[in-house]
Coordinates of C-alpha atoms and ligand atoms in Angstrom, one line a residue:
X250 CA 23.7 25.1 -1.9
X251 CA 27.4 24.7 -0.4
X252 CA 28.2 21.7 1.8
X253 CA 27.7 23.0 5.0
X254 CA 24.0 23.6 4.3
X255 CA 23.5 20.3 3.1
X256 CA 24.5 19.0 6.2
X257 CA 22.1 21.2 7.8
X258 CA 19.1 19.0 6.0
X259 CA 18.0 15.8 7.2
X260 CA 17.4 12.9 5.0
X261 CA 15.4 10.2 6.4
X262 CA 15.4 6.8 5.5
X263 CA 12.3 4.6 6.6
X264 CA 12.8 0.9 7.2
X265 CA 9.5 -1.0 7.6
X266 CA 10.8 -4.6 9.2
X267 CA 8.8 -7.6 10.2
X268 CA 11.2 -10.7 11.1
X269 CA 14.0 -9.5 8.8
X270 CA 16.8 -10.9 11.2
X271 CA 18.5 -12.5 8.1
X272 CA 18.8 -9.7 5.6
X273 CA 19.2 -7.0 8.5
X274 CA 22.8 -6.7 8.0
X275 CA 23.5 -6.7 4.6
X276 CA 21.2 -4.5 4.1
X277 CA 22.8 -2.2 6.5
X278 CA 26.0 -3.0 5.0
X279 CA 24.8 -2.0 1.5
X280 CA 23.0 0.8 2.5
X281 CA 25.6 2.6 4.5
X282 CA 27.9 2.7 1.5
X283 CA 25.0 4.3 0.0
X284 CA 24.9 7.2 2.9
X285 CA 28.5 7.8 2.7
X286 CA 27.4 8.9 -0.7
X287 CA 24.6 11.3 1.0
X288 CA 26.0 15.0 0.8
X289 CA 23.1 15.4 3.5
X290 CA 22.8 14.3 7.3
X291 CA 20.6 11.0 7.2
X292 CA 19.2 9.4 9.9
X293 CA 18.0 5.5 9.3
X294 CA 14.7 4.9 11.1
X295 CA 13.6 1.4 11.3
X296 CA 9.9 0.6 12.2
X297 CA 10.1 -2.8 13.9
X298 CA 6.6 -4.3 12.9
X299 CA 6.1 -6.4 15.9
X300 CA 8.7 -8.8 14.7
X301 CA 9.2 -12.0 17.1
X302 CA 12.4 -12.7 15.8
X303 CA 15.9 -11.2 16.3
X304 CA 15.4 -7.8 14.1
X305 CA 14.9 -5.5 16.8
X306 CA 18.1 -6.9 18.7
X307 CA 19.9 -6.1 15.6
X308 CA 19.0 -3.0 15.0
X309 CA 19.8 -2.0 18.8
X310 CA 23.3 -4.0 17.9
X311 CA 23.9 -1.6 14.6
X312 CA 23.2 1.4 16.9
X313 CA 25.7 1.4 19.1
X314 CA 27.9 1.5 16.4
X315 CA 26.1 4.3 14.7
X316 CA 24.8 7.2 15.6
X317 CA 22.3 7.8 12.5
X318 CA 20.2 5.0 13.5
X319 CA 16.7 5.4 15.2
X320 CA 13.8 2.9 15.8
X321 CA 10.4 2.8 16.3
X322 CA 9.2 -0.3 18.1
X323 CA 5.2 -1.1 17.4
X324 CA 3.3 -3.0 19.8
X325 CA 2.6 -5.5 17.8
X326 CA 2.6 -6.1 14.0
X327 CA 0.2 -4.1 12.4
X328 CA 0.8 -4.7 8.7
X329 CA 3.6 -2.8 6.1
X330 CA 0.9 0.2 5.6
X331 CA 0.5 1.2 9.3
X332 CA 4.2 0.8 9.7
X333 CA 5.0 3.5 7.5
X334 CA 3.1 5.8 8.8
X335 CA 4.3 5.4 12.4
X336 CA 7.7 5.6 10.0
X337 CA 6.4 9.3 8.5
X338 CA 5.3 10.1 11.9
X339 CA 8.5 10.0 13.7
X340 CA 10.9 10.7 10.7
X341 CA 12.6 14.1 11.3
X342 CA 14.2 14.8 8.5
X343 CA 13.1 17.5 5.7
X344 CA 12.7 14.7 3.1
X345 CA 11.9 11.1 3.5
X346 CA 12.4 7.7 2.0
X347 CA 10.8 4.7 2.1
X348 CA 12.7 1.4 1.6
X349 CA 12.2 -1.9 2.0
X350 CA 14.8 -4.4 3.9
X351 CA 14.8 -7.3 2.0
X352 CA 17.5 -5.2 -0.7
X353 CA 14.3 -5.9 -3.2
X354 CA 14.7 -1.7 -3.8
X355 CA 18.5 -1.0 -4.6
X356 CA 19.2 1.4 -2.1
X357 CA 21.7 3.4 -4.7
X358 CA 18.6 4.5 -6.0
X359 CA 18.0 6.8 -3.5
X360 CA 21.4 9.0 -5.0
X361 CA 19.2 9.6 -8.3
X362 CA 16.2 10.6 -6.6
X363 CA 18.0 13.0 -3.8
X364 CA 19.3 15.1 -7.5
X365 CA 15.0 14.9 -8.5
X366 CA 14.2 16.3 -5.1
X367 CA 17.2 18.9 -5.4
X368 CA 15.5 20.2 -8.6
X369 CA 12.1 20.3 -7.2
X370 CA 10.5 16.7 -7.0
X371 CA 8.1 16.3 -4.0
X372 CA 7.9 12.8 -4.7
X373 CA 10.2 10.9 -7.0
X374 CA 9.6 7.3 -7.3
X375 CA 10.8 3.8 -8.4
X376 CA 9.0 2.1 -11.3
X377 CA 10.0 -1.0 -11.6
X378 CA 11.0 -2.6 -15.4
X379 CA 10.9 -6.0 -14.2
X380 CA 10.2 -8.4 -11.4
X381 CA 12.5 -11.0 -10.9
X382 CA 12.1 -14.1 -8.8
X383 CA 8.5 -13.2 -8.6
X384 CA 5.8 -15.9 -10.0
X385 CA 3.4 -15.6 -13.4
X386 CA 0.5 -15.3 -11.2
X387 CA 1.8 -12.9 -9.0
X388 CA 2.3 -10.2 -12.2
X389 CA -0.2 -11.3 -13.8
X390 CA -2.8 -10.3 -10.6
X391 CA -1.1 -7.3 -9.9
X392 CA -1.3 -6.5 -13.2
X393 CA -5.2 -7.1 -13.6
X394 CA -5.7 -5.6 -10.0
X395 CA -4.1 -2.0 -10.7
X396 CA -6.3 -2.2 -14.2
X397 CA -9.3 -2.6 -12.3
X398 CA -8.6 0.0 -10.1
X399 CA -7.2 2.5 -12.5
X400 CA -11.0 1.8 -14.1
X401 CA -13.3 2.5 -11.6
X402 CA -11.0 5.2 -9.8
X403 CA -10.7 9.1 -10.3
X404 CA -7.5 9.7 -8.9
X405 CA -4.0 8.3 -11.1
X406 CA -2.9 5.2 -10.0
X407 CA 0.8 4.8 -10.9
X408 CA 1.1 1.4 -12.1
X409 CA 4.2 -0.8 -11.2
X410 CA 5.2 1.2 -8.4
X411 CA 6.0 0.0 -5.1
X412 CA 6.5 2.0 -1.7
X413 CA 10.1 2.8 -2.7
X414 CA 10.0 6.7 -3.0
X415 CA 11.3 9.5 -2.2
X416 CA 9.6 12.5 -0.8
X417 CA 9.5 15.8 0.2
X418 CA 9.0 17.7 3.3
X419 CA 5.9 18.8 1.9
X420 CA 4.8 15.5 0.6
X421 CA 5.8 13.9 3.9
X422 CA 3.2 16.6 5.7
X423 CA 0.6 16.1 3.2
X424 CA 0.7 12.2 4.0
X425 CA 0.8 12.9 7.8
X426 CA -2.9 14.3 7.5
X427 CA -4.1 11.1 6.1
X428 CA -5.3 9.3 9.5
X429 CA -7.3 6.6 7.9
X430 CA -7.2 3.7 9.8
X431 CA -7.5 1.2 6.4
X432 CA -4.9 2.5 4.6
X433 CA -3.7 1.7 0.9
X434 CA -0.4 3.8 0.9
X435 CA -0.1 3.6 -2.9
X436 CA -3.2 5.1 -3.3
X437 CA -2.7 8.0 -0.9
X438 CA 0.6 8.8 -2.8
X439 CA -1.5 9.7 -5.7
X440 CA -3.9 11.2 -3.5
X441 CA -1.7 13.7 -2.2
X442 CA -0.6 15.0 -5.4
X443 CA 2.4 17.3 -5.5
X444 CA 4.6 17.6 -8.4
X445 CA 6.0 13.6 -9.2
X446 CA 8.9 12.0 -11.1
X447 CA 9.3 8.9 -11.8
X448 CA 12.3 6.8 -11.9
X449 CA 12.9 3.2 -13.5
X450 CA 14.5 0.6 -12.0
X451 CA 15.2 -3.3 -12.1
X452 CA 13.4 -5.1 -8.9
X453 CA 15.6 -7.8 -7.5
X454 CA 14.4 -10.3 -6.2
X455 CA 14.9 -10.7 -2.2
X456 CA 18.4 -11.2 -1.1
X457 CA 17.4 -14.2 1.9
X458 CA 13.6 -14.5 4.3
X459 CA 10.8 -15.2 2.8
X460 CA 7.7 -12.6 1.3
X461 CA 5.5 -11.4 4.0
X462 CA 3.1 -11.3 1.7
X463 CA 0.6 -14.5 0.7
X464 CA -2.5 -14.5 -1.7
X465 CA -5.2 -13.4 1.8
X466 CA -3.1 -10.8 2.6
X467 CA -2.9 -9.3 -1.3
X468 CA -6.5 -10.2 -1.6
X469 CA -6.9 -8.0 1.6
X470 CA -4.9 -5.5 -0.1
X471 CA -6.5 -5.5 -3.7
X472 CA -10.3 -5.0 -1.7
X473 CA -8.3 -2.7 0.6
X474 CA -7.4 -0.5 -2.9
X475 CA -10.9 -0.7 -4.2
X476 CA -12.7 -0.2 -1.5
X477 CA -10.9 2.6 0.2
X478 CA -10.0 4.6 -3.8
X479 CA -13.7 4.0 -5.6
X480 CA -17.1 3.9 -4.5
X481 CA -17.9 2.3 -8.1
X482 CA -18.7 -1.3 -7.0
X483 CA -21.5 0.0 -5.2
X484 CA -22.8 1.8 -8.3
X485 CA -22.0 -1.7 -10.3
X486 CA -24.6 -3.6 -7.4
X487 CA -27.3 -0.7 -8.1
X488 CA -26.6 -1.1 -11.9
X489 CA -26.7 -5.1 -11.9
X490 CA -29.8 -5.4 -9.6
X491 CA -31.8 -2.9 -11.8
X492 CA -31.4 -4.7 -14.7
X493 CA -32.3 -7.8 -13.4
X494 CA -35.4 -6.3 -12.2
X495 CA -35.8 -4.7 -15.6
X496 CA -35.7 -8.0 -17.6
X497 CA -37.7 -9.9 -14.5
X498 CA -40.0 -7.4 -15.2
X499 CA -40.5 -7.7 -19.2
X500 CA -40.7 -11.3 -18.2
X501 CA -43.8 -11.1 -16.2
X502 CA -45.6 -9.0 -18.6
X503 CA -44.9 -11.8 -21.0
X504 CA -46.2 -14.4 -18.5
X505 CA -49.4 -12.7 -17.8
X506 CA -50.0 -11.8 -22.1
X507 CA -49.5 -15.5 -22.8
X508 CA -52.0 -16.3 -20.0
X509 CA -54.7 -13.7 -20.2
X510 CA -54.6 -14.6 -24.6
X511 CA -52.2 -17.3 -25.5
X512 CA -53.4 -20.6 -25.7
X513 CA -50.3 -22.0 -25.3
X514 CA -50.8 -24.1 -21.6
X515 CA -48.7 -22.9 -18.8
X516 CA -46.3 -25.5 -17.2
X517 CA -46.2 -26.1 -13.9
X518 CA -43.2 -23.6 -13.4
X519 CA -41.1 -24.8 -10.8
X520 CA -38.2 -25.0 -12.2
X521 CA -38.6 -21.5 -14.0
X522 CA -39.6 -19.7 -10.3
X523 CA -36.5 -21.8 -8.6
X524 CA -34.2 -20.4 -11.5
X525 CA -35.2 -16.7 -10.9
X526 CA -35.3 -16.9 -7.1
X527 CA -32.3 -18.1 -7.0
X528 CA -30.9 -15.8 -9.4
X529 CA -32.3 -13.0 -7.6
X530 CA -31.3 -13.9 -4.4
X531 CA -27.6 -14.5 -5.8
X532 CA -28.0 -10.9 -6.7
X533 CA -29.5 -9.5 -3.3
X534 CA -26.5 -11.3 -1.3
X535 CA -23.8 -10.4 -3.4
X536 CA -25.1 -6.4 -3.2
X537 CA -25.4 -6.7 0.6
X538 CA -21.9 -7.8 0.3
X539 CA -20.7 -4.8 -1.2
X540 CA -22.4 -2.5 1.2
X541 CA -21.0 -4.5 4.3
X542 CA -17.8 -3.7 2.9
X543 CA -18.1 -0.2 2.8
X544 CA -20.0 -0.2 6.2
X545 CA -17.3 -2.0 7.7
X546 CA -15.1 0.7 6.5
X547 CA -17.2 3.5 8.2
X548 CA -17.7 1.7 11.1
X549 CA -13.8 1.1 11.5
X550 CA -13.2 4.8 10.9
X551 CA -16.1 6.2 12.9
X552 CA -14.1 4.8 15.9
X553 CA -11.2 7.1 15.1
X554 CA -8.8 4.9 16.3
X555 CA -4.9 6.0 16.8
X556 CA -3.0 4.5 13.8
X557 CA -1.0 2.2 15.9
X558 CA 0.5 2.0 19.6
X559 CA 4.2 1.9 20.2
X560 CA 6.4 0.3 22.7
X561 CA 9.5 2.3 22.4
X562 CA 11.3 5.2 19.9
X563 CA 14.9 5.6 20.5
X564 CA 16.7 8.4 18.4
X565 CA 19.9 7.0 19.9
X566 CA 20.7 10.4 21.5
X567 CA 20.9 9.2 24.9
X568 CA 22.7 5.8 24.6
X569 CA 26.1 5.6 26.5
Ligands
UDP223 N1 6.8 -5.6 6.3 C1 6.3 -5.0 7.5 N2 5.2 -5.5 8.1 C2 4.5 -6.6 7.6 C3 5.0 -7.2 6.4 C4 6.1 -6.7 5.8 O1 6.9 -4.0 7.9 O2 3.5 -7.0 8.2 C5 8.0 -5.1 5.7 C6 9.1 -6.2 5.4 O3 9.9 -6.4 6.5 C7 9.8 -5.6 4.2 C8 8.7 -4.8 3.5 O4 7.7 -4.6 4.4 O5 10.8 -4.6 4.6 C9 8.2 -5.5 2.3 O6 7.8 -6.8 2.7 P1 7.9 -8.1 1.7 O7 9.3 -8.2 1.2 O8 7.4 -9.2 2.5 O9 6.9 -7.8 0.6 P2 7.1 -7.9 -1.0 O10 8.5 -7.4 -1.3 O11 7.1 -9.4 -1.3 O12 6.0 -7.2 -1.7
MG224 MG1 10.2 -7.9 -0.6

């Protein structure tokens, strides 16, 4: 491919933002040096997620001075995995990447995985090596979460990988189809399949702002993966409650031998019955939980929702 073609090609790049009004400018700083790089046309789409500070402002600010950048406003904030896909929605280019504001993913990155996706990479993306300024309990629950997923699930999970990729037209229409409304992006990466690389890379940690992200919110997320990847927890309450039942019932035959022919005298049994009701009941609850949390899931989908309402896209064409 000569120049001329490349600069027939589009190469998104996907901004998610939620308040980001402090790193918004370096970030464009750092990444535009990166674009000049960028044999291709690029075009920087930022998918303001309902932010109620400044970002948006900026962003409108950066346009004027540059003609590459689009936005998509949301209506409201709707979470990092919905924001994407409005971003895979209204990205135009013939490849796509995803990348986060806070400079956490080194936007120079993108360089290496543009020569993957020249020789035939749908979807190349970052693993990271490390995880700096992030805490020990933070690793150490992502680490147990994407173990337990990995587990019970039958697609690959890539561990260690964030939403920092890189991906082809083809993986960019393959993730368009996905409509669900509870989304676990990571997941549907795998889902998707296509042909993968994957490319290693130091995580900073966040140049200024503060993590979106608290322990409800990755909770969310971790029950989000499960739920949404595996039906296996539901086979774990069906497994648990029929071997209580199993040993509740070797139990009672014991009960009723020592009865009908032992002369051994039968306490009272209170506290016996209390233990096994209680037990039981434990059991009963914590199965019903499971299935609420798969019928929550169908009921969510069932409505068929759009993905997410928008107030505004500009592609900057018509700004004078
Ligand atoms: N983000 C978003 N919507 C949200 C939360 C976060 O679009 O509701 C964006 C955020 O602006 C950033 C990216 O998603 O660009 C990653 O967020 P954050 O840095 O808070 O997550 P972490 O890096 O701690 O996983
Ligand atoms: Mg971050």
């Amino acid at each position: 491919m000569d120049n001329k073609d490349k600069k027939d090609k589009l190469i998104s790049i996907i901004v998610p933002m939620y308040n980001e009004e402090e790193v918004l400018e370096s970030f464009y700083k750092r990444v535009k040096e990166v674009i000049s790089k960028i044999e291709y046309s690029v075009e920087l789409l930022f998918v303001n997620d309902g932010s109620s500070d400044n970002s948006l402002n900026i962003v409108r600010n950066l346009q004027k001075g540059d003609e590459r950048i689009k936005y998509v406003d949301l209506s409201r904030n709707f979470g990092k995995e919905l924001a994407m896909s409005a971003g895979f929605d209204y990205a135009q280019g013939d490849a796509a990447v995803v990348i986060d504001a806070d400079l956490q993913d080194p936007p120079e990155l993108i360089l290496d995985m543009i020569k993957y996706w020249e020789a035939g990479y749908d979807d190349v993306y970052a693993k990271r090596i490390s995880r700096k300024g992030e805490t020990f309990m933070k690793k150490f629950t992502s680490k147990m979460f994407y173990r337990v997923l990995q587990f019970s699930s039958k697609v690959p999970i890539q561990k260690d990988t964030g939403d920092f990729r890189f991906l082809s037209k083809k993986a960019l229409i393959s993730l368009r189809e996905l409509r669900e409304t509870q989304r676990y992006t990571k997941g549907l990466f795998s889902l998707i399949g296509h042909k993968k690389k994957e490319l290693l890379y130091e995580r900073d940690p966040r140049i200024a702002g503060t993590t979106k992200w608290n322990y409800l919110k990755l909770i969310d997320l971790a029950v989000e993966g499960i739920c949404c990847f595996t039906t296996v927890p539901l086979r774990l309450a069906i497994f648990l409650g029929l071997s209580v039942s199993f040993f509740s019932f070797i139990f009672m035959l014991v009960i009723i031998y020592q009865k009908l022919f032992g002369n051994a005298k039968i306490p009272p049994g209170y506290p016996s019955t209390m233990t096994v009701i209680l037990f039981l009941g434990g059991i009963q609850l914590f199965s019903l939980g499971i299935i609420g949390e798969y019928l929550g899931r169908i009921f969510n989908e069932t409505k068929n929702r759009p993905l997410y309402f928008i107030n505004e896209y500009s592609d900057n064409k018509d700004i004078s």
